[in-house]
CSV table of C-alpha atoms and ligand atoms in Angstrom, one decimal:
chain,number,residue,atom,x,y,z
U,231,MET,CA,0.0,0.0,0.0
U,232,LEU,CA,2.8,2.4,1.0
U,233,LEU,CA,4.7,1.5,-2.3
U,234,LEU,CA,1.5,2.2,-4.3
U,235,GLU,CA,1.1,5.6,-2.6
U,236,ALA,CA,4.8,6.4,-3.2
U,237,ASN,CA,4.4,5.5,-6.9
U,238,MET,CA,1.3,7.7,-7.3
U,239,ALA,CA,3.1,10.6,-5.6
U,240,ASN,CA,6.1,10.0,-8.0
U,241,ASN,CA,3.8,10.0,-11.0
U,242,LYS,CA,2.2,13.3,-9.9
U,243,ILE,CA,5.6,14.9,-9.6
U,244,ILE,CA,6.6,13.6,-13.1
U,245,ASP,CA,3.3,14.9,-14.5
U,246,PHE,CA,3.9,18.3,-12.9
U,247,LEU,CA,7.5,18.6,-14.2
U,248,ARG,CA,6.2,17.5,-17.7
U,249,SER,CA,3.7,20.4,-17.6
U,250,LEU,CA,6.4,23.0,-17.0
U,251,LYS,CA,7.9,24.8,-19.9
U,252,ILE,CA,11.2,25.4,-18.0
U,253,THR,CA,11.7,21.6,-17.7
U,254,TYR,CA,11.9,21.4,-21.6
U,255,THR,CA,14.0,24.5,-21.9
U,256,VAL,CA,16.6,23.2,-19.5
U,257,TYR,CA,16.6,19.7,-21.2
U,258,ASN,CA,16.9,21.3,-24.6
U,259,PHE,CA,19.7,23.6,-23.5
U,260,PHE,CA,21.8,20.5,-22.7
U,261,ASN,CA,20.8,18.9,-26.0
U,262,LYS,CA,21.5,21.9,-28.2
U,263,SER,CA,23.4,19.8,-30.8
U,264,LYS,CA,20.1,18.0,-31.7
U,265,LEU,CA,18.4,21.3,-32.5
U,266,HIS,CA,20.7,22.6,-35.3
U,267,HIS,CA,18.2,21.3,-37.9
U,268,ASN,CA,16.0,24.3,-37.0
U,269,LYS,CA,18.7,26.9,-37.4
U,270,LYS,CA,18.3,27.5,-41.1
U,271,PRO,CA,14.5,27.5,-41.1
U,272,TYR,CA,14.4,29.9,-38.1
U,273,LEU,CA,16.6,32.3,-40.1
U,274,LYS,CA,14.5,31.8,-43.2
U,275,PHE,CA,11.2,32.5,-41.4
U,276,GLY,CA,12.6,35.2,-39.1
U,277,ILE,CA,12.1,33.4,-35.8
U,278,LYS,CA,14.2,35.3,-33.3
U,279,LYS,CA,14.5,33.0,-30.4
U,280,PRO,CA,17.1,30.6,-29.1
U,281,LEU,CA,16.8,27.1,-30.6
U,282,TYR,CA,16.4,25.5,-27.1
U,283,LYS,CA,13.3,27.7,-26.2
U,284,GLY,CA,9.7,26.5,-26.6
U,285,ILE,CA,8.0,27.0,-30.0
U,286,SER,CA,4.5,26.5,-31.2
U,287,SER,CA,2.0,27.7,-33.9
U,288,ARG,CA,1.6,30.9,-31.8
U,289,ASN,CA,5.1,31.9,-33.0
U,290,PHE,CA,4.0,31.6,-36.6
U,291,SER,CA,0.6,33.3,-36.5
U,292,SER,CA,1.8,36.5,-38.2
U,293,LEU,CA,3.9,34.7,-40.8
U,294,ASN,CA,2.8,33.7,-44.3
U,295,ALA,CA,5.3,31.2,-45.6
U,296,ASN,CA,3.3,30.4,-48.7
U,297,ASP,CA,4.7,26.9,-48.8
U,298,THR,CA,2.6,23.8,-49.0
U,299,PRO,CA,3.5,20.3,-50.0
U,300,TRP,CA,3.1,20.4,-53.8
U,301,LEU,CA,0.4,17.7,-53.9
U,302,ASP,CA,-1.7,19.7,-51.5
U,303,ASN,CA,-1.8,22.6,-54.0
U,304,GLU,CA,-4.1,23.1,-56.9
U,305,ILE,CA,-2.5,20.7,-59.4
U,306,SER,CA,-4.1,18.6,-62.1
U,307,PHE,CA,-4.0,14.8,-62.3
U,308,ASN,CA,-2.1,15.2,-65.6
U,309,GLU,CA,0.6,17.4,-64.1
U,310,ILE,CA,1.1,14.8,-61.3
U,311,LYS,CA,1.3,12.1,-64.0
U,312,GLN,CA,3.9,14.0,-65.9
U,313,LYS,CA,6.1,14.4,-62.9
U,314,LEU,CA,5.7,10.7,-62.1
U,315,ASP,CA,6.7,9.8,-65.7
U,316,ASN,CA,10.1,11.4,-65.0
U,317,THR,CA,10.7,9.0,-62.1
U,318,SER,CA,11.9,5.4,-62.0
U,319,PHE,CA,9.2,4.3,-59.6
U,320,SER,CA,7.4,1.0,-60.5
U,321,GLU,CA,4.0,1.2,-62.1
U,322,GLU,CA,2.4,0.1,-58.8
U,323,VAL,CA,4.0,3.0,-56.9
U,324,LYS,CA,3.1,5.5,-59.6
U,325,THR,CA,-0.5,4.4,-59.6
U,326,ALA,CA,-0.6,4.6,-55.8
U,327,ILE,CA,0.9,8.1,-55.7
U,328,LEU,CA,-1.8,9.3,-58.1
U,329,GLN,CA,-4.3,8.6,-55.3
U,330,TRP,CA,-2.5,10.7,-52.7
U,331,LYS,CA,-4.0,14.1,-53.5
U,332,GLU,CA,-7.5,12.8,-53.0
U,333,ASN,CA,-7.1,10.3,-50.2
U,334,GLY,CA,-4.0,11.3,-48.2
U,335,TYR,CA,-2.6,7.8,-48.0
U,336,ILE,CA,-1.0,5.1,-50.1
U,337,VAL,CA,-0.9,1.4,-49.7
U,338,LEU,CA,1.9,-0.6,-51.2
U,339,ASN,CA,1.5,-4.4,-51.0
U,340,ASN,CA,4.4,-6.7,-50.2
U,341,PHE,CA,6.8,-3.8,-50.1
U,342,ILE,CA,9.1,-5.0,-47.3
U,343,SER,CA,10.4,-8.5,-47.9
U,344,HIS,CA,9.5,-11.3,-45.5
U,345,ASP,CA,13.2,-11.7,-44.6
U,346,LYS,CA,13.4,-8.1,-43.6
U,347,VAL,CA,10.2,-8.4,-41.5
U,348,LEU,CA,11.7,-11.4,-39.8
U,349,ALA,CA,14.9,-9.6,-39.1
U,350,ILE,CA,13.0,-6.6,-37.6
U,351,ASN,CA,10.9,-8.9,-35.4
U,352,ASN,CA,14.0,-10.7,-34.1
U,353,GLU,CA,15.8,-7.4,-33.5
U,354,ILE,CA,12.9,-6.0,-31.4
U,355,GLU,CA,12.8,-9.2,-29.4
U,356,ASN,CA,16.5,-9.0,-28.8
U,357,LEU,CA,16.4,-5.3,-27.9
U,358,LEU,CA,13.6,-6.0,-25.4
U,359,SER,CA,15.4,-8.9,-23.8
U,360,GLU,CA,18.6,-6.9,-23.6
U,361,LYS,CA,16.6,-4.0,-22.1
U,362,LYS,CA,17.9,-1.6,-24.7
U,363,VAL,CA,14.3,-0.6,-25.4
U,364,LYS,CA,11.2,-0.7,-23.3
U,365,PHE,CA,7.4,-0.2,-23.4
U,366,THR,CA,6.5,3.4,-22.8
U,367,LEU,CA,3.2,5.4,-23.2
U,368,GLY,CA,1.2,2.2,-22.8
U,369,ASN,CA,2.5,-0.3,-25.3
U,370,LYS,CA,4.8,1.7,-27.5
U,371,ILE,CA,8.5,0.9,-28.1
U,372,MET,CA,9.9,4.2,-29.0
U,373,PHE,CA,13.1,5.0,-31.0
U,374,ALA,CA,14.3,1.4,-31.6
U,375,ASN,CA,16.1,3.0,-34.6
U,376,LYS,CA,18.5,4.7,-32.1
U,377,GLN,CA,19.5,1.3,-30.7
U,378,SER,CA,19.6,-0.8,-33.9
U,379,LYS,CA,21.7,-0.4,-37.0
U,380,LEU,CA,19.5,-2.8,-38.8
U,381,ILE,CA,16.4,-0.7,-38.2
U,382,SER,CA,18.1,2.7,-38.8
U,383,ASN,CA,19.5,1.4,-42.1
U,384,LEU,CA,16.1,-0.1,-43.1
U,385,ILE,CA,14.2,3.1,-42.5
U,386,ALA,CA,16.8,5.2,-44.4
U,387,ASP,CA,16.6,2.9,-47.4
U,388,GLU,CA,16.2,4.9,-50.6
U,389,LYS,CA,13.5,2.6,-51.9
U,390,ILE,CA,11.3,4.2,-49.2
U,391,THR,CA,12.8,7.7,-48.8
U,392,GLU,CA,12.6,8.5,-52.5
U,393,ILE,CA,8.9,7.9,-52.5
U,394,LEU,CA,8.4,10.0,-49.4
U,395,SER,CA,10.6,12.8,-50.7
U,396,PHE,CA,8.7,12.8,-54.0
U,397,VAL,CA,5.4,13.0,-52.3
U,398,LEU,CA,6.5,16.0,-50.0
U,399,GLY,CA,8.6,17.6,-52.7
U,400,LYS,CA,11.4,17.9,-50.1
U,401,LYS,CA,14.1,15.5,-48.9
U,402,VAL,CA,12.9,13.6,-45.9
U,403,LEU,CA,14.8,12.5,-42.7
U,404,PRO,CA,13.7,9.7,-40.4
U,405,PHE,CA,12.7,11.1,-37.0
U,406,GLN,CA,11.4,8.2,-35.0
U,407,THR,CA,10.2,4.6,-35.0
U,408,ILE,CA,7.4,3.2,-32.9
U,409,ASN,CA,7.1,-0.6,-32.6
U,410,PHE,CA,4.0,-2.3,-31.5
U,411,ILE,CA,3.7,-5.9,-30.4
U,412,THR,CA,0.0,-5.4,-29.6
U,413,GLY,CA,-2.6,-3.0,-31.0
U,414,SER,CA,-2.3,0.6,-29.8
U,415,GLN,CA,-6.1,1.2,-29.4
U,416,GLN,CA,-5.2,4.9,-29.7
U,417,HIS,CA,-8.0,7.3,-30.4
U,418,ALA,CA,-8.3,9.0,-33.7
U,419,HIS,CA,-5.8,11.8,-34.2
U,420,SER,CA,-3.6,13.6,-36.8
U,421,ASP,CA,0.1,13.3,-36.3
U,422,SER,CA,0.4,17.1,-36.8
U,423,ILE,CA,-0.5,17.8,-33.2
U,424,HIS,CA,2.4,15.6,-32.0
U,425,MET,CA,5.0,16.2,-34.7
U,426,THR,CA,4.5,19.5,-36.3
U,427,THR,CA,6.2,21.5,-39.0
U,428,TYR,CA,6.2,25.1,-40.1
U,429,PRO,CA,5.1,25.4,-42.9
U,430,LEU,CA,2.5,22.7,-42.1
U,431,GLY,CA,2.3,19.4,-43.8
U,432,TYR,CA,6.0,18.4,-44.0
U,433,LEU,CA,5.7,15.3,-41.9
U,434,ILE,CA,5.0,11.9,-43.4
U,435,ALA,CA,4.6,8.4,-41.9
U,436,ILE,CA,4.8,4.8,-42.9
U,437,TRP,CA,3.2,1.9,-41.1
U,438,ILE,CA,4.8,-1.5,-41.8
U,439,ALA,CA,2.8,-4.7,-41.1
U,440,LEU,CA,5.2,-7.1,-39.3
U,441,GLU,CA,2.6,-9.9,-39.4
U,442,ASP,CA,-0.8,-10.5,-41.0
U,443,ILE,CA,-3.3,-8.2,-39.4
U,444,ASN,CA,-7.0,-8.8,-39.2
U,445,GLU,CA,-10.1,-7.1,-37.8
U,446,THR,CA,-9.7,-8.7,-34.3
U,447,ASN,CA,-6.1,-7.8,-33.3
U,448,GLY,CA,-6.6,-4.1,-33.0
U,449,PRO,CA,-5.8,-3.0,-36.6
U,450,LEU,CA,-5.0,0.6,-37.7
U,451,SER,CA,-7.9,2.6,-39.1
U,452,TYR,CA,-7.9,5.8,-41.0
U,453,TYR,CA,-10.2,8.3,-42.7
U,454,PRO,CA,-9.6,8.9,-46.4
U,455,GLY,CA,-9.6,12.6,-47.4
U,456,SER,CA,-9.4,13.8,-43.8
U,457,HIS,CA,-5.9,15.3,-44.6
U,458,LYS,CA,-7.8,18.1,-46.4
U,459,LEU,CA,-9.5,19.3,-43.1
U,460,PRO,CA,-8.1,22.3,-41.3
U,461,TYR,CA,-5.2,21.3,-39.0
U,462,VAL,CA,-6.2,21.2,-35.4
U,463,LEU,CA,-3.5,23.0,-33.4
U,464,ASN,CA,-3.2,24.2,-29.8
U,465,ASN,CA,-5.5,27.2,-30.3
U,466,ASN,CA,-8.2,25.1,-31.9
U,467,TYR,CA,-9.1,23.3,-28.6
U,468,GLU,CA,-8.9,23.9,-24.9
U,469,ARG,CA,-5.2,23.1,-24.6
U,470,GLY,CA,-4.9,25.0,-21.3
U,471,GLY,CA,-1.5,26.2,-20.2
U,472,ASN,CA,0.0,29.7,-19.6
U,473,VAL,CA,3.4,31.4,-19.8
U,474,PHE,CA,4.8,28.8,-17.4
U,475,THR,CA,3.0,25.6,-18.3
U,476,VAL,CA,2.0,23.7,-21.4
U,477,GLY,CA,-1.3,22.5,-19.8
U,478,ALA,CA,-2.2,19.2,-18.2
U,479,ASP,CA,-1.8,15.9,-20.1
U,480,SER,CA,-5.5,15.3,-19.4
U,481,ASN,CA,-6.4,18.1,-21.8
U,482,TYR,CA,-5.5,15.8,-24.6
U,483,LEU,CA,-9.0,14.4,-24.2
U,484,LYS,CA,-10.3,17.7,-25.4
U,485,TYR,CA,-8.2,17.3,-28.5
U,486,GLU,CA,-9.6,13.8,-29.1
U,487,ALA,CA,-13.1,15.2,-28.7
U,488,LYS,CA,-12.4,17.9,-31.3
U,489,ILE,CA,-11.2,15.2,-33.8
U,490,GLU,CA,-14.3,13.1,-33.1
U,491,GLU,CA,-16.4,16.2,-33.8
U,492,GLN,CA,-14.6,16.7,-37.2
U,493,ILE,CA,-15.3,13.0,-38.1
U,494,ARG,CA,-18.9,13.3,-37.1
U,495,LYS,CA,-19.6,16.7,-38.8
U,496,MET,CA,-17.9,15.7,-42.0
U,497,ASN,CA,-19.4,12.2,-41.9
U,498,LEU,CA,-16.0,10.7,-42.6
U,499,LYS,CA,-15.8,7.1,-43.7
U,500,LYS,CA,-13.4,4.9,-41.7
U,501,ILE,CA,-11.3,2.3,-43.4
U,502,ILE,CA,-9.8,-0.6,-41.3
U,503,PHE,CA,-6.4,-1.6,-42.5
U,504,THR,CA,-6.0,-5.4,-42.6
U,505,PRO,CA,-2.6,-5.8,-44.4
U,506,LYS,CA,-0.5,-8.9,-45.0
U,507,THR,CA,3.0,-9.2,-43.7
U,508,GLY,CA,5.3,-6.7,-45.5
U,509,ASP,CA,2.5,-4.4,-46.8
U,510,ILE,CA,2.9,-0.7,-45.9
U,511,LEU,CA,0.7,2.3,-45.6
U,512,ILE,CA,2.1,5.8,-46.1
U,513,TRP,CA,0.0,8.6,-44.6
U,514,HIS,CA,-0.2,12.4,-44.8
U,515,ALA,CA,0.8,14.6,-41.9
U,516,ASN,CA,-2.9,15.5,-41.3
U,517,LEU,CA,-4.6,12.2,-42.1
U,518,ILE,CA,-6.8,11.2,-39.2
U,519,HIS,CA,-6.0,7.7,-38.0
U,520,GLY,CA,-6.0,5.5,-34.9
U,521,GLY,CA,-6.0,2.0,-33.5
U,522,GLU,CA,-9.1,-0.2,-33.4
U,523,LYS,CA,-10.2,-2.1,-30.3
U,524,ILE,CA,-8.5,-5.4,-29.7
U,525,LEU,CA,-11.3,-7.9,-30.0
U,526,GLU,CA,-9.2,-11.0,-29.5
U,527,LYS,CA,-7.6,-10.7,-26.2
U,528,LYS,CA,-3.9,-11.8,-26.1
U,529,SER,CA,-3.5,-11.4,-29.9
U,530,THR,CA,-0.4,-9.7,-31.2
U,531,ARG,CA,-0.3,-7.0,-33.8
U,532,LYS,CA,3.3,-6.6,-34.7
U,533,SER,CA,3.9,-3.4,-36.6
U,534,MET,CA,6.4,-0.5,-37.0
U,535,VAL,CA,5.6,3.1,-37.6
U,536,VAL,CA,8.2,5.5,-38.9
U,537,HIS,CA,7.7,9.2,-38.9
U,538,TYR,CA,9.8,11.3,-41.2
U,539,PHE,CA,10.3,15.1,-41.3
U,540,ALA,CA,11.2,17.1,-44.4
U,541,GLU,CA,14.4,19.0,-44.3
U,542,ASP,CA,14.5,22.8,-44.1
U,543,VAL,CA,11.3,23.3,-42.3
U,544,ILE,CA,10.8,24.0,-38.6
U,545,LYS,CA,10.3,20.7,-36.8
U,546,TYR,CA,8.6,20.7,-33.4
U,547,HIS,CA,5.9,19.3,-31.1
U,548,GLU,CA,2.8,21.5,-31.1
U,549,ILE,CA,1.2,19.9,-28.1
U,550,THR,CA,4.2,20.4,-25.7
U,551,GLU,CA,5.6,23.4,-27.6
U,552,ARG,CA,9.0,21.7,-27.8
U,553,PRO,CA,11.4,21.8,-30.8
U,554,ALA,CA,12.1,18.3,-32.1
U,555,LEU,CA,15.4,16.7,-31.1
U,556,LEU,CA,17.0,15.3,-34.2
U,557,LYS,CA,20.6,14.3,-34.9
D,254,AKG,O1,-0.5,1.8,-35.0
D,254,AKG,C1,-1.4,2.3,-34.4
D,254,AKG,O2,-2.4,1.7,-34.0
D,254,AKG,C2,-1.4,3.8,-34.3
D,254,AKG,C3,-0.1,4.4,-34.6
D,254,AKG,C4,-0.2,5.9,-34.7
D,254,AKG,O3,-1.3,6.5,-34.5
D,254,AKG,C5,0.9,6.8,-34.9
D,254,AKG,O4,2.0,6.3,-34.9
D,254,AKG,O5,0.7,8.0,-35.2
């Protein structure tokens, strides 16, 4: 009982520290080398604050970068087709990219070989047993790419990054991996509240099926076309916070409610992703997605998400107003 109370008190202290802007500023100050990526874009957009200080959409409200990923602009199907004709992508990839503008996602079947999938699954098992990675934020294994050459090489493979860079119209850099052994059951959201860019839209993610997924083991789901909705940022819901704090973690429920409201109002259709091993889904920075309920208890849902930022844009986390740390 005493241990439980001590744990609860500990968690409260951690939550309190996580809500303070100064905590991040101090942490960032000692990690300045990982903030250099923002130096050029700060200069370009006239952001006059130290790289280690907090940053959020509030800092950009008077700016007009006039820069949107090219496929989000007014552009005809034929223009996209012409650009694709000048690439060496396979016909399957070209056909898939033609759907991006309308849908905000792409599915590529059998894109990662079964040998590579097996290697990733073994690597994650080894990293877990060697305690080099652990489960955080529920059931997420964050940043396995920092512990594994195999994973960091795989996610930087040109076969993947060339497609992502083409779609964004800027070169991409891997930011993080998230590995799942079981379904996330995460409520619907857009990645742009968690990993944000200025100008908006310069994040892109891939989701790799590391085993066959079905309707019962908590599959990923997503809402085609939702990427075209206005981005929901801190000033679009009751984020809370003030000059000293970024607001309580519990306010995230209000963000989720806002996204649910968008889904309801726009009558968005949900698609449940039931891929085979090695299939991948690529999604837009603002595509609404989440994890379905796990219907079959104890089932696994092995998968890996990789988030990539484009170069030469400001990279940060809107919700916690932190610049992104990136080597
Ligand atoms: O894999 C899932 O269930 C959700 C993953 C996700 O939402 C994300 O990484 O942004």
